[in-house]
Short mmCIF file of C-alpha atoms and ligand atoms in Angstrom, two decimals:
data_model
loop_
_atom_site.label_atom_id
_atom_site.label_comp_id
_atom_site.label_asym_id
_atom_site.label_seq_id
_atom_site.Cartn_x
_atom_site.Cartn_y
_atom_site.Cartn_z
CA MET A 1046 27.77 -14.02 -46.58
CA ALA A 1047 31.37 -12.80 -46.87
CA ASP A 1048 33.35 -12.94 -50.10
CA LEU A 1049 35.81 -15.80 -49.51
CA SER A 1050 37.53 -15.56 -52.89
CA VAL A 1051 41.27 -14.89 -53.13
CA ARG A 1052 43.62 -14.00 -55.96
CA ILE A 1053 46.90 -15.80 -56.51
CA GLY A 1054 48.49 -13.86 -59.37
CA SER A 1055 46.21 -14.22 -62.39
CA LEU A 1056 44.11 -16.98 -60.76
CA THR A 1057 41.00 -16.30 -58.72
CA LEU A 1058 40.13 -19.10 -56.28
CA ARG A 1059 36.64 -19.42 -54.74
CA ASN A 1060 38.25 -19.62 -51.30
CA PRO A 1061 41.80 -19.93 -49.91
CA VAL A 1062 41.60 -23.59 -48.81
CA MET A 1063 43.42 -26.30 -50.75
CA PRO A 1064 45.22 -29.58 -49.97
CA ALA A 1065 49.00 -29.72 -49.49
CA SER A 1066 50.78 -31.90 -52.03
CA GLY A 1067 51.11 -35.55 -51.01
CA CYS A 1068 48.37 -35.34 -48.38
CA PHE A 1069 45.40 -35.62 -50.69
CA ALA A 1070 43.97 -38.02 -53.25
CA VAL A 1071 40.90 -37.96 -55.40
CA GLU A 1072 39.29 -40.55 -53.09
CA TYR A 1073 38.73 -37.68 -50.63
CA ALA A 1074 35.69 -36.90 -52.79
CA GLU A 1075 33.92 -39.58 -50.73
CA ALA A 1076 34.36 -37.45 -47.59
CA LEU A 1077 33.98 -33.90 -48.93
CA ASP A 1078 32.74 -32.01 -51.97
CA LEU A 1079 35.90 -31.18 -53.91
CA ASN A 1080 33.99 -28.45 -55.76
CA ARG A 1081 33.96 -26.47 -52.49
CA LEU A 1082 37.77 -26.18 -52.32
CA GLY A 1083 39.87 -23.31 -53.67
CA ALA A 1084 42.18 -25.61 -55.67
CA LEU A 1085 43.26 -29.26 -55.88
CA VAL A 1086 47.02 -29.73 -55.44
CA ILE A 1087 48.20 -33.19 -56.47
CA LYS A 1088 51.08 -35.28 -55.04
CA SER A 1089 54.44 -34.27 -56.55
CA VAL A 1090 55.48 -36.05 -59.71
CA SER A 1091 59.06 -36.43 -60.92
CA PRO A 1092 60.12 -36.92 -64.54
CA ASN A 1093 61.93 -40.21 -63.94
CA SER A 1094 60.43 -43.46 -62.74
CA ARG A 1095 61.42 -44.23 -59.17
CA ALA A 1096 60.27 -46.37 -56.30
CA GLY A 1097 60.24 -43.98 -53.33
CA ASN A 1098 62.11 -44.37 -50.04
CA PRO A 1099 62.72 -47.52 -47.93
CA THR A 1100 60.09 -48.53 -45.34
CA PRO A 1101 58.95 -47.71 -42.70
CA ARG A 1102 57.99 -44.40 -44.29
CA VAL A 1103 55.94 -42.79 -41.54
CA ALA A 1104 56.21 -42.46 -37.75
CA GLU A 1105 53.91 -40.72 -35.31
CA THR A 1106 55.31 -37.92 -33.12
CA ALA A 1107 53.88 -35.65 -30.45
CA SER A 1108 51.56 -33.25 -32.30
CA GLY A 1109 52.62 -34.41 -35.73
CA MET A 1110 54.22 -37.07 -37.86
CA LEU A 1111 57.48 -37.86 -39.61
CA ASN A 1112 57.49 -39.08 -43.20
CA SER A 1113 60.06 -40.11 -45.73
CA ILE A 1114 57.77 -41.20 -48.56
CA GLY A 1115 59.95 -39.70 -51.28
CA ILE A 1116 58.39 -39.09 -54.67
CA PRO A 1117 57.50 -42.51 -56.13
CA SER A 1118 56.86 -41.93 -59.83
CA LYS A 1119 55.99 -43.82 -62.99
CA GLY A 1120 57.09 -40.86 -65.13
CA LEU A 1121 55.26 -37.96 -66.75
CA ASP A 1122 53.47 -39.83 -69.54
CA ALA A 1123 51.84 -42.21 -67.05
CA TYR A 1124 50.96 -39.22 -64.86
CA ARG A 1125 49.20 -37.39 -67.70
CA ARG A 1126 47.38 -40.52 -68.78
CA ASP A 1127 46.49 -42.17 -65.45
CA VAL A 1128 46.55 -39.53 -62.69
CA LEU A 1129 45.63 -36.07 -64.01
CA PRO A 1130 42.20 -36.87 -65.59
CA ALA A 1131 40.79 -38.02 -62.23
CA TYR A 1132 41.38 -34.49 -60.84
CA THR A 1133 40.50 -32.30 -63.82
CA ARG A 1134 36.87 -33.56 -63.93
CA PHE A 1135 36.01 -31.34 -60.94
CA ASP A 1136 35.04 -27.69 -61.18
CA THR A 1137 38.10 -26.64 -59.16
CA PRO A 1138 41.46 -25.46 -60.50
CA VAL A 1139 44.06 -28.25 -60.55
CA VAL A 1140 47.63 -27.55 -59.47
CA VAL A 1141 50.31 -30.07 -60.42
CA SER A 1142 53.31 -30.32 -58.13
CA VAL A 1143 56.62 -31.09 -59.80
CA SER A 1144 59.87 -32.40 -58.32
CA ALA A 1145 63.11 -32.90 -60.22
CA ASP A 1146 66.77 -33.37 -59.42
CA THR A 1147 68.38 -30.80 -61.73
CA ALA A 1148 67.33 -27.27 -62.73
CA GLU A 1149 67.07 -28.31 -66.39
CA SER A 1150 64.91 -31.36 -65.72
CA PHE A 1151 62.67 -29.13 -63.57
CA GLY A 1152 62.24 -26.85 -66.62
CA GLU A 1153 61.59 -29.77 -68.95
CA ALA A 1154 59.03 -31.42 -66.65
CA CYS A 1155 57.16 -28.14 -66.04
CA GLU A 1156 57.02 -27.49 -69.79
CA MET A 1157 55.53 -30.95 -70.39
CA LEU A 1158 52.90 -30.35 -67.71
CA SER A 1159 51.91 -26.89 -68.97
CA LEU A 1160 48.62 -28.31 -70.22
CA PRO A 1161 45.36 -26.38 -70.72
CA GLU A 1162 43.63 -28.39 -67.97
CA VAL A 1163 46.38 -27.46 -65.45
CA ALA A 1164 45.65 -24.14 -63.69
CA ALA A 1165 49.07 -23.72 -62.05
CA ILE A 1166 52.35 -25.52 -61.52
CA GLU A 1167 53.81 -25.87 -58.04
CA ALA A 1168 57.56 -26.44 -58.17
CA ASN A 1169 58.56 -28.42 -55.09
CA ILE A 1170 62.11 -27.12 -54.88
CA SER A 1171 62.46 -28.48 -51.34
CA CYS A 1172 63.76 -31.66 -52.98
CA PRO A 1173 67.40 -32.76 -53.44
CA ASN A 1174 69.51 -31.07 -56.14
CA LEU A 1175 71.89 -33.61 -57.69
CA GLU A 1176 74.14 -30.77 -58.87
CA ALA A 1177 74.71 -29.73 -55.22
CA ASP A 1178 75.36 -33.11 -53.59
CA GLY A 1179 71.67 -33.60 -52.84
CA MET A 1180 71.16 -30.36 -50.90
CA ALA A 1181 67.63 -29.09 -51.57
CA PHE A 1182 67.41 -26.31 -54.20
CA ALA A 1183 65.51 -24.08 -51.76
CA MET A 1184 68.27 -24.19 -49.13
CA GLN A 1185 70.13 -21.40 -50.92
CA ALA A 1186 69.15 -18.27 -52.83
CA GLU A 1187 71.46 -19.07 -55.76
CA SER A 1188 70.11 -22.56 -56.45
CA THR A 1189 66.55 -21.28 -55.92
CA TYR A 1190 67.12 -18.61 -58.55
CA LYS A 1191 68.67 -21.12 -60.95
CA ALA A 1192 65.85 -23.67 -60.66
CA VAL A 1193 63.02 -21.12 -60.85
CA SER A 1194 64.62 -19.35 -63.84
CA ALA A 1195 65.03 -22.68 -65.65
CA ILE A 1196 61.32 -23.35 -65.14
CA ARG A 1197 60.19 -19.82 -66.01
CA ARG A 1198 62.04 -20.00 -69.33
CA ARG A 1199 59.94 -23.03 -70.33
CA THR A 1200 56.44 -22.24 -69.12
CA SER A 1201 54.11 -19.27 -69.03
CA HIS A 1202 51.72 -21.13 -66.68
CA PRO A 1203 51.16 -19.63 -63.20
CA LEU A 1204 54.17 -20.82 -61.20
CA TRP A 1205 54.06 -21.44 -57.45
CA VAL A 1206 57.38 -22.19 -55.75
CA LYS A 1207 57.37 -24.30 -52.59
CA LEU A 1208 60.15 -23.45 -50.15
CA THR A 1209 61.63 -25.41 -47.25
CA PRO A 1210 61.47 -24.33 -43.59
CA ASN A 1211 64.92 -25.91 -43.19
CA ALA A 1212 66.56 -22.91 -44.89
CA GLY A 1213 68.12 -20.20 -42.75
CA GLN A 1214 67.84 -17.00 -44.76
CA ILE A 1215 64.25 -17.33 -45.90
CA ALA A 1216 63.81 -13.70 -46.94
CA LEU A 1217 66.72 -13.97 -49.40
CA ILE A 1218 65.40 -17.24 -50.78
CA ALA A 1219 61.86 -15.93 -51.23
CA ARG A 1220 63.25 -12.88 -53.03
CA ALA A 1221 65.36 -15.10 -55.30
CA ALA A 1222 62.20 -17.03 -56.27
CA GLU A 1223 60.33 -13.78 -56.95
CA ASP A 1224 63.21 -12.31 -58.98
CA ALA A 1225 63.38 -15.48 -61.08
CA GLY A 1226 59.71 -15.15 -62.02
CA ALA A 1227 57.64 -17.07 -59.45
CA ASP A 1228 53.99 -15.99 -59.29
CA ALA A 1229 53.54 -17.19 -55.68
CA ILE A 1230 55.50 -18.71 -52.80
CA VAL A 1231 54.26 -21.78 -50.93
CA MET A 1232 55.71 -21.65 -47.39
CA GLY A 1233 56.36 -24.42 -46.80
CA ASN A 1234 57.35 -28.02 -46.77
CA THR A 1235 58.19 -30.32 -43.82
CA VAL A 1236 60.93 -29.72 -41.22
CA LEU A 1237 63.78 -32.25 -41.21
CA GLY A 1238 63.51 -34.52 -38.17
CA MET A 1239 64.45 -37.92 -36.77
CA ALA A 1240 63.05 -40.39 -34.23
CA ILE A 1241 64.58 -43.51 -32.65
CA ASP A 1242 62.85 -46.59 -31.21
CA VAL A 1243 64.59 -46.97 -27.84
CA ARG A 1244 63.77 -50.71 -27.61
CA THR A 1245 65.31 -51.71 -30.96
CA ARG A 1246 67.66 -48.67 -31.04
CA LYS A 1247 66.79 -48.31 -34.72
CA PRO A 1248 65.62 -45.13 -36.43
CA LYS A 1249 61.84 -45.17 -36.78
CA LEU A 1250 62.11 -44.29 -40.48
CA GLY A 1251 63.78 -46.54 -43.06
CA ASN A 1252 65.45 -43.43 -44.49
CA VAL A 1253 66.73 -42.48 -40.97
CA MET A 1254 65.58 -38.83 -41.28
CA GLY A 1255 62.34 -37.45 -42.64
CA GLY A 1256 59.95 -34.53 -42.72
CA LEU A 1257 58.09 -33.40 -39.61
CA SER A 1258 54.58 -32.08 -40.27
CA GLY A 1259 51.41 -31.30 -38.32
CA PRO A 1260 50.63 -28.88 -35.45
CA ALA A 1261 54.19 -29.26 -34.06
CA ILE A 1262 55.52 -27.07 -36.90
CA LYS A 1263 52.75 -24.44 -37.01
CA PRO A 1264 54.47 -21.56 -35.14
CA LEU A 1265 57.60 -22.07 -37.25
CA ALA A 1266 55.55 -21.93 -40.45
CA VAL A 1267 53.62 -18.84 -39.31
CA ARG A 1268 56.92 -17.06 -38.62
CA LEU A 1269 58.30 -18.01 -42.05
CA VAL A 1270 55.12 -16.84 -43.80
CA HIS A 1271 55.41 -13.51 -42.02
CA GLN A 1272 59.06 -13.10 -43.00
CA CYS A 1273 58.25 -13.95 -46.64
CA HIS A 1274 55.33 -11.51 -46.57
CA ARG A 1275 57.74 -8.76 -45.56
CA ALA A 1276 60.29 -9.77 -48.18
CA VAL A 1277 58.25 -10.16 -51.41
CA ARG A 1278 55.28 -8.68 -53.26
CA ILE A 1279 53.96 -11.92 -54.78
CA PRO A 1280 51.25 -13.85 -52.84
CA ILE A 1281 52.21 -16.40 -50.21
CA ILE A 1282 50.38 -19.66 -49.67
CA GLY A 1283 50.84 -20.74 -46.05
CA CYS A 1284 51.26 -24.38 -45.05
CA GLY A 1285 52.31 -26.19 -41.88
CA GLY A 1286 50.17 -27.61 -39.12
CA ILE A 1287 46.85 -26.06 -40.10
CA GLU A 1288 43.91 -27.97 -38.58
CA THR A 1289 41.16 -25.40 -38.04
CA ALA A 1290 39.71 -22.21 -39.52
CA ASP A 1291 41.40 -20.24 -36.72
CA ASP A 1292 44.76 -21.69 -37.80
CA ALA A 1293 44.05 -20.62 -41.39
CA ILE A 1294 43.11 -17.10 -40.23
CA GLU A 1295 46.36 -16.94 -38.23
CA PHE A 1296 48.36 -17.70 -41.39
CA MET A 1297 46.40 -15.07 -43.33
CA LEU A 1298 47.04 -12.44 -40.65
CA ALA A 1299 50.75 -13.33 -40.84
CA GLY A 1300 50.66 -12.64 -44.58
CA ALA A 1301 49.26 -15.68 -46.41
CA ALA A 1302 46.81 -15.13 -49.28
CA ALA A 1303 45.75 -18.80 -49.17
CA VAL A 1304 46.48 -21.95 -47.17
CA GLN A 1305 47.25 -25.61 -47.74
CA ILE A 1306 46.16 -28.41 -45.45
CA GLY A 1307 48.35 -31.52 -45.15
CA THR A 1308 48.56 -33.85 -42.15
CA ALA A 1309 45.17 -32.76 -40.71
CA SER A 1310 43.40 -34.48 -43.63
CA PHE A 1311 44.85 -37.86 -42.61
CA ARG A 1312 42.98 -37.68 -39.31
CA ASP A 1313 39.79 -36.20 -40.79
CA PRO A 1314 39.44 -36.40 -44.58
CA ALA A 1315 36.56 -33.87 -44.37
CA VAL A 1316 38.62 -31.26 -42.49
CA MET A 1317 39.07 -28.89 -45.44
CA GLY A 1318 35.28 -28.56 -45.74
CA HIS A 1319 35.04 -27.70 -42.03
CA ILE A 1320 37.78 -25.09 -42.49
CA VAL A 1321 35.87 -23.42 -45.36
CA ASP A 1322 32.73 -23.32 -43.18
CA GLY A 1323 34.77 -21.95 -40.27
CA LEU A 1324 36.22 -19.14 -42.42
CA ALA A 1325 32.72 -18.03 -43.41
CA ALA A 1326 31.61 -18.17 -39.75
CA TYR A 1327 34.66 -16.11 -38.66
CA CYS A 1328 33.82 -13.43 -41.24
CA ASP A 1329 30.21 -13.29 -40.03
CA THR A 1330 31.25 -13.07 -36.37
CA TYR A 1331 33.85 -10.33 -36.91
CA GLY A 1332 32.05 -8.38 -39.66
CA VAL A 1333 34.67 -9.16 -42.32
CA ALA A 1334 33.14 -8.54 -45.78
CA THR A 1335 36.13 -9.73 -47.83
CA LEU A 1336 38.27 -12.54 -46.43
CA SER A 1337 41.29 -11.52 -48.51
CA SER A 1338 41.42 -8.21 -46.59
CA LEU A 1339 42.87 -10.17 -43.64
CA THR A 1340 46.12 -10.98 -45.46
CA GLY A 1341 49.02 -9.40 -43.57
CA GLY A 1342 46.62 -7.86 -41.04
CA VAL A 1343 48.47 -8.90 -37.86
CA ALA A 1344 48.26 -6.01 -35.39
CA LEU A 1345 51.85 -4.97 -34.69
CA ASP A 1346 53.03 -2.08 -32.59
CA PRO A 1347 55.37 -0.35 -35.07
CA GLN A 1348 57.67 1.04 -32.39
CA LEU A 1349 58.10 -2.29 -30.65
CA THR A 1350 58.50 -4.39 -33.74
CA ASP A 1351 60.64 -2.25 -36.00
CA ARG A 1352 63.94 -3.09 -34.34
CA TRP A 1353 63.48 -6.83 -33.96
CA LEU A 1354 61.93 -7.24 -37.38
CA ARG A 1355 64.98 -5.65 -38.97
CA PHE A 1356 67.06 -8.13 -36.99
CA ALA A 1357 64.76 -11.03 -37.93
CA GLN A 1358 64.94 -10.13 -41.63
CA GLN A 1359 68.72 -10.11 -41.50
CA SER A 1360 69.04 -13.36 -39.61
CA GLY A 1361 66.24 -15.11 -41.44
C1 FMN B 2837 52.86 -38.18 -46.16
C2 FMN B 2837 53.31 -36.86 -46.72
C3 FMN B 2837 53.66 -36.77 -48.07
C4 FMN B 2837 54.07 -35.56 -48.61
N1 FMN B 2837 54.39 -35.48 -49.94
C5 FMN B 2837 54.72 -34.28 -50.49
C6 FMN B 2837 54.97 -34.15 -51.88
O1 FMN B 2837 54.88 -35.09 -52.66
N2 FMN B 2837 55.32 -32.93 -52.34
C7 FMN B 2837 55.40 -31.82 -51.54
O2 FMN B 2837 55.71 -30.72 -52.03
N3 FMN B 2837 55.15 -31.92 -50.21
C8 FMN B 2837 54.81 -33.10 -49.69
N4 FMN B 2837 54.52 -33.19 -48.35
C9 FMN B 2837 54.57 -31.98 -47.51
C10 FMN B 2837 53.18 -31.34 -47.37
O3 FMN B 2837 52.68 -30.94 -48.63
C11 FMN B 2837 53.22 -30.12 -46.43
O4 FMN B 2837 54.07 -29.16 -47.01
C12 FMN B 2837 53.74 -30.47 -45.03
O5 FMN B 2837 53.23 -31.73 -44.61
C13 FMN B 2837 53.38 -29.41 -44.00
O6 FMN B 2837 51.98 -29.24 -43.89
P1 FMN B 2837 51.09 -29.99 -42.76
O7 FMN B 2837 51.75 -29.72 -41.45
O8 FMN B 2837 49.72 -29.38 -42.90
O9 FMN B 2837 51.09 -31.44 -43.10
C14 FMN B 2837 54.13 -34.40 -47.79
C15 FMN B 2837 53.77 -34.51 -46.44
C16 FMN B 2837 53.36 -35.71 -45.89
C17 FMN B 2837 52.97 -35.76 -44.44
#
């Protein structure tokens, strides 16, 4: 049996498979053994109470879905009291995902959640920055650096930083996160999209635009993971459209050390268990002793790729 364990900074996970924030709840324990996962990533929490976005909040698309759930929150005290204990009773590291609307409140919230029972903090900096007219922090290197530095100053917990695929110069943004002290990059969140009901002529989402997720975004996410892998030394956690063990392997070959599964769990709540089984089967079939050895292992012809990769790094 292959060694499926992976290292994300100082953390060792039993395997690279974990849920993507917002696509998982503790009730999934009815469908799969949560002690078989690499980590449990919880839905983002924000420091201030808020209701979330107007309805309808989800719409189906070809090979994916659009959502504009927002981050409904009852605040951090309620989160610590009512949400966190349901996850920390498992024998799997718990990752809290934090959203905030200023760099300082990001720092404050992450400090408050730097609890012994929390294995790592995922900063969802793909959310709107009030100090930049609502543009997501992770759209620009400067605001990425500012937010991640503000968090790093206030916590010594392992810090994962979740980027947005909507950004252009992803290599610069990933480097800004690394320079500011991130321990890992999560690449990434949903792609901004929109759908219209042609009978009513109304947008299908109450918030007009929303995040596209699922298999439709997988090639985009694989490309971004590969660009980040070339740009930084810290581990990358790949996310976007993963449904099978082969998808997870593809992300690892592109440069991911671990993977997160989002939309696929809505269709099959047991899918993450099947992916873990599939990773072990892949290793057996291909004689891979250590799964982590696949990270960044895409077979590239150096002569062919050198020129376009330099171009891709500059333009992305
Ligand atoms: C319904 C829904 C809610 C989500 N909520 C969050 C969230 O609270 N925080 C976050 O960082 N990402 C959130 N995401 C994004 C996912 O974590 C993930 O990055 C994205 O869906 C891409 O992965 P996938 O294609 O496997 O779903 C959400 C996605 C969906 C579909």
